[in-house]
């Protein structure tokens, strides 16, 4: 009987996180695409980021703004989620969005950019005092191009919202 | 005798489920012994695997909640640790488990799981041997907890402290993870140093209010016949045996007359050689004796917190919400006013008002021979039923307004886009919000009724004369009525 207890306890301790990771992977798979990004909107820091913004790090630091890279003609899938409040997502020059993103829900944008260039994406729902800074870019590389062809980027240095919106 | 024979014997002995009147117990009035009424329940709780079997599923959920708190969405209403613990668990605990099942939460609580293993080096089996006068082999240092701290003052302060920062605790998953994670580590460390459930008895902030409010419960584990306990030579309930561990709460069943410090682990039921432990169904609010100032102050703290939470979370006062929500708003001066007001009310103002009522009551009754302390302690029980019902009244809107989030997080516990049961996309919808006041008002009146009745009964017991008892209890009854009306104003306008 004691052995069963030990086995059950160890199983709980090991299988619980394993099961959660498996479920996470299962639900993360969606429409097939050539390249997939996960973008999280963070209102306090005013960023779209590729970093995982979760319970243990949300309150500690503002994540890096995203600069996504894909190749012209590739099918792009962006999984959009919010770490805090309702956000909107749009890439106006590629006719993507606006898409409403509620916290706790994942919404996907799937599209195929054909023209090389750097495209700005932004939050389209007033989400807080750093809303205007909630920008990012998608670099679409043409034949033979590398990121060096797009120096500097479209996003200006952020001043207002360095740490949770409190400068 | 095997288990089924035991069941048959018990059924035959008491077919009605009522104890024989000649037996001397600490229970008075109507009662039903559940082990005799439901022999399979007795069979279940006397299995060695019983507690393990009820704790492990809870441990699984607790562990998953912690993982969700760390790696899931930082949004409170999209993370299962917030919704399940601070809405569902709290509601179930305060409205059902405590009033109807005493400290049954302690039976299934996962916090001391690892601590118990450190002490026992066993998850299910019992070890015989001799350790510090017990009949079980125990591990760890087995130190005695200091006598000066053998009360619930630490729990009082810990609970008040936690609740002062509740705006963060109940909205930020990572804060809940830190608090619960710290409690499980502390429980394990303390189990390695001190004997028994020292953590549960004297430190756990949840245990403090469970102990107080379990007095109101309709369920009680008691000796069936105190004479049998008195004649018992082994005292196995207290010191253990080859069938059960020594009571981790340090209780001898022959003296257990209140629910407060019994964690319903059922070890005594297993180890009693006389089959003399019963699980009784009894009228609500049956334990009425407050034994120390620490318990009185717990009652003051709980009532004050029920009022404070009602004001902050349910009330229309934006400025108070901002004061309490210091992490978001950053108004530390305002938070100081809120925290200072809360602590002052709970620890000084309410007790002072109550002490004044007791003093006036003694003067009105013309019974200055009755000690202030004795009457203070006795009458402070009125805040137990009143506090419990105020907490229940506060908790109903939590579930009625936020209940639909439970369906969301069941399907998507981490707020990461899962949809396990196809309920993740259900939109927030309050459940009959227009009836919240209709539920809260009767609960408040019921609390006031139980409180005033308990005050009068205590006064009658002390004075022996109804007219004098009315005068002794009148000022406290007026205070109870005034507080009830204040709650009523807050809840229903």
PDB file of N, CA and C in Angstrom, chain A residues 35 37 39 66-71 74 76 78 89 91 94 96 111-113 115-121 136-141 147 150 154-155:
ATOM      1  N   UNK A  35       5.659  30.128 -41.180  1.00  0.00           N
ATOM      2  CA  UNK A  35       6.317  30.706 -40.012  1.00  0.00           C
ATOM      3  C   UNK A  35       5.251  31.157 -39.011  1.00  0.00           C
ATOM      4  N   UNK A  37       4.469  33.114 -35.249  1.00  0.00           N
ATOM      5  CA  UNK A  37       4.927  33.978 -34.161  1.00  0.00           C
ATOM      6  C   UNK A  37       3.850  34.009 -33.079  1.00  0.00           C
ATOM      7  N   UNK A  39       2.620  36.717 -30.340  1.00  0.00           N
ATOM      8  CA  UNK A  39       2.796  38.097 -29.880  1.00  0.00           C
ATOM      9  C   UNK A  39       1.903  38.344 -28.673  1.00  0.00           C
ATOM     10  N   UNK A  66       8.672  43.591 -30.126  1.00  0.00           N
ATOM     11  CA  UNK A  66       8.929  42.559 -31.144  1.00  0.00           C
ATOM     12  C   UNK A  66       9.315  43.170 -32.485  1.00  0.00           C
ATOM     13  N   UNK A  67      10.236  42.517 -33.145  1.00  0.00           N
ATOM     14  CA  UNK A  67      10.507  42.814 -34.560  1.00  0.00           C
ATOM     15  C   UNK A  67      10.522  41.451 -35.252  1.00  0.00           C
ATOM     16  N   UNK A  68       9.437  41.180 -35.951  1.00  0.00           N
ATOM     17  CA  UNK A  68       9.270  39.858 -36.562  1.00  0.00           C
ATOM     18  C   UNK A  68       9.912  39.834 -37.940  1.00  0.00           C
ATOM     19  N   UNK A  69      10.410  38.676 -38.334  1.00  0.00           N
ATOM     20  CA  UNK A  69      11.069  38.555 -39.638  1.00  0.00           C
ATOM     21  C   UNK A  69      10.479  37.360 -40.393  1.00  0.00           C
ATOM     22  N   UNK A  70      10.042  37.628 -41.632  1.00  0.00           N
ATOM     23  CA  UNK A  70       9.550  36.546 -42.498  1.00  0.00           C
ATOM     24  C   UNK A  70      10.057  36.812 -43.924  1.00  0.00           C
ATOM     25  N   UNK A  71       9.864  35.858 -44.792  1.00  0.00           N
ATOM     26  CA  UNK A  71      10.288  36.035 -46.183  1.00  0.00           C
ATOM     27  C   UNK A  71       9.062  36.291 -47.064  1.00  0.00           C
ATOM     28  N   UNK A  74       5.992  33.807 -47.867  1.00  0.00           N
ATOM     29  CA  UNK A  74       5.769  32.812 -46.800  1.00  0.00           C
ATOM     30  C   UNK A  74       4.395  33.040 -46.156  1.00  0.00           C
ATOM     31  N   UNK A  76       2.334  33.459 -43.088  1.00  0.00           N
ATOM     32  CA  UNK A  76       2.684  33.866 -41.720  1.00  0.00           C
ATOM     33  C   UNK A  76       1.479  33.672 -40.804  1.00  0.00           C
ATOM     34  N   UNK A  78       0.308  34.622 -36.948  1.00  0.00           N
ATOM     35  CA  UNK A  78       0.635  35.320 -35.693  1.00  0.00           C
ATOM     36  C   UNK A  78      -0.426  34.971 -34.664  1.00  0.00           C
ATOM     37  N   UNK A  89      -5.191  44.615 -32.788  1.00  0.00           N
ATOM     38  CA  UNK A  89      -3.969  44.409 -33.566  1.00  0.00           C
ATOM     39  C   UNK A  89      -4.246  44.703 -35.034  1.00  0.00           C
ATOM     40  N   UNK A  91      -1.994  45.415 -38.942  1.00  0.00           N
ATOM     41  CA  UNK A  91      -0.857  45.796 -39.791  1.00  0.00           C
ATOM     42  C   UNK A  91      -1.494  46.495 -40.992  1.00  0.00           C
ATOM     43  N   UNK A  94      -0.590  45.836 -44.695  1.00  0.00           N
ATOM     44  CA  UNK A  94      -0.818  44.480 -45.225  1.00  0.00           C
ATOM     45  C   UNK A  94      -2.289  44.079 -45.144  1.00  0.00           C
ATOM     46  N   UNK A  96      -4.087  43.658 -42.555  1.00  0.00           N
ATOM     47  CA  UNK A  96      -4.342  42.669 -41.488  1.00  0.00           C
ATOM     48  C   UNK A  96      -5.015  43.398 -40.320  1.00  0.00           C
ATOM     49  N   UNK A 111      -1.741  35.313 -42.862  1.00  0.00           N
ATOM     50  CA  UNK A 111      -1.683  36.070 -44.117  1.00  0.00           C
ATOM     51  C   UNK A 111      -0.365  35.745 -44.830  1.00  0.00           C
ATOM     52  N   UNK A 112      -0.273  36.169 -46.080  1.00  0.00           N
ATOM     53  CA  UNK A 112       0.941  35.912 -46.865  1.00  0.00           C
ATOM     54  C   UNK A 112       1.429  37.228 -47.468  1.00  0.00           C
ATOM     55  N   UNK A 113       2.446  37.830 -46.881  1.00  0.00           N
ATOM     56  CA  UNK A 113       2.957  39.087 -47.447  1.00  0.00           C
ATOM     57  C   UNK A 113       3.789  38.794 -48.694  1.00  0.00           C
ATOM     58  N   UNK A 115       5.117  41.523 -50.786  1.00  0.00           N
ATOM     59  CA  UNK A 115       6.080  42.593 -51.069  1.00  0.00           C
ATOM     60  C   UNK A 115       7.085  42.728 -49.940  1.00  0.00           C
ATOM     61  N   UNK A 116       8.383  42.742 -50.263  1.00  0.00           N
ATOM     62  CA  UNK A 116       9.383  42.978 -49.219  1.00  0.00           C
ATOM     63  C   UNK A 116       9.220  44.380 -48.619  1.00  0.00           C
ATOM     64  N   UNK A 117       9.645  44.505 -47.354  1.00  0.00           N
ATOM     65  CA  UNK A 117       9.554  45.809 -46.683  1.00  0.00           C
ATOM     66  C   UNK A 117       9.410  45.620 -45.191  1.00  0.00           C
ATOM     67  N   UNK A 118       9.408  46.723 -44.477  1.00  0.00           N
ATOM     68  CA  UNK A 118       9.176  46.633 -43.028  1.00  0.00           C
ATOM     69  C   UNK A 118       7.813  47.245 -42.736  1.00  0.00           C
ATOM     70  N   UNK A 119       6.947  46.455 -42.119  1.00  0.00           N
ATOM     71  CA  UNK A 119       5.563  46.862 -41.904  1.00  0.00           C
ATOM     72  C   UNK A 119       5.302  47.085 -40.411  1.00  0.00           C
ATOM     73  N   UNK A 120       4.730  48.216 -40.150  1.00  0.00           N
ATOM     74  CA  UNK A 120       4.428  48.564 -38.753  1.00  0.00           C
ATOM     75  C   UNK A 120       3.145  47.860 -38.298  1.00  0.00           C
ATOM     76  N   UNK A 121       3.166  47.302 -37.097  1.00  0.00           N
ATOM     77  CA  UNK A 121       1.886  46.881 -36.509  1.00  0.00           C
ATOM     78  C   UNK A 121       1.662  47.625 -35.202  1.00  0.00           C
ATOM     79  N   UNK A 136       5.156  47.649 -33.187  1.00  0.00           N
ATOM     80  CA  UNK A 136       6.167  46.657 -33.511  1.00  0.00           C
ATOM     81  C   UNK A 136       6.272  46.585 -35.025  1.00  0.00           C
ATOM     82  N   UNK A 137       7.157  45.746 -35.520  1.00  0.00           N
ATOM     83  CA  UNK A 137       7.245  45.682 -36.979  1.00  0.00           C
ATOM     84  C   UNK A 137       7.472  44.258 -37.463  1.00  0.00           C
ATOM     85  N   UNK A 138       7.005  44.048 -38.687  1.00  0.00           N
ATOM     86  CA  UNK A 138       7.239  42.776 -39.378  1.00  0.00           C
ATOM     87  C   UNK A 138       8.126  43.095 -40.583  1.00  0.00           C
ATOM     88  N   UNK A 139       9.301  42.505 -40.576  1.00  0.00           N
ATOM     89  CA  UNK A 139      10.212  42.697 -41.703  1.00  0.00           C
ATOM     90  C   UNK A 139       9.994  41.558 -42.693  1.00  0.00           C
ATOM     91  N   UNK A 140       9.624  41.915 -43.908  1.00  0.00           N
ATOM     92  CA  UNK A 140       9.433  40.903 -44.947  1.00  0.00           C
ATOM     93  C   UNK A 140      10.631  40.985 -45.886  1.00  0.00           C
ATOM     94  N   UNK A 141      11.450  39.963 -45.859  1.00  0.00           N
ATOM     95  CA  UNK A 141      12.690  39.973 -46.635  1.00  0.00           C
ATOM     96  C   UNK A 141      12.426  39.489 -48.064  1.00  0.00           C
ATOM     97  N   UNK A 147      18.457  40.954 -42.769  1.00  0.00           N
ATOM     98  CA  UNK A 147      18.000  42.038 -41.872  1.00  0.00           C
ATOM     99  C   UNK A 147      18.868  43.287 -42.021  1.00  0.00           C
ATOM    100  N   UNK A 150      17.597  46.280 -43.577  1.00  0.00           N
ATOM    101  CA  UNK A 150      16.592  47.104 -42.869  1.00  0.00           C
ATOM    102  C   UNK A 150      17.167  47.623 -41.551  1.00  0.00           C
ATOM    103  N   UNK A 154      11.610  50.528 -37.626  1.00  0.00           N
ATOM    104  CA  UNK A 154      10.581  51.570 -37.649  1.00  0.00           C
ATOM    105  C   UNK A 154      10.252  52.105 -36.268  1.00  0.00           C
ATOM    106  N   UNK A 155      10.623  51.340 -35.238  1.00  0.00           N
ATOM    107  CA  UNK A 155      10.150  51.708 -33.901  1.00  0.00           C
ATOM    108  C   UNK A 155      11.098  52.692 -33.244  1.00  0.00           C
TER     109      UNK A 155
END
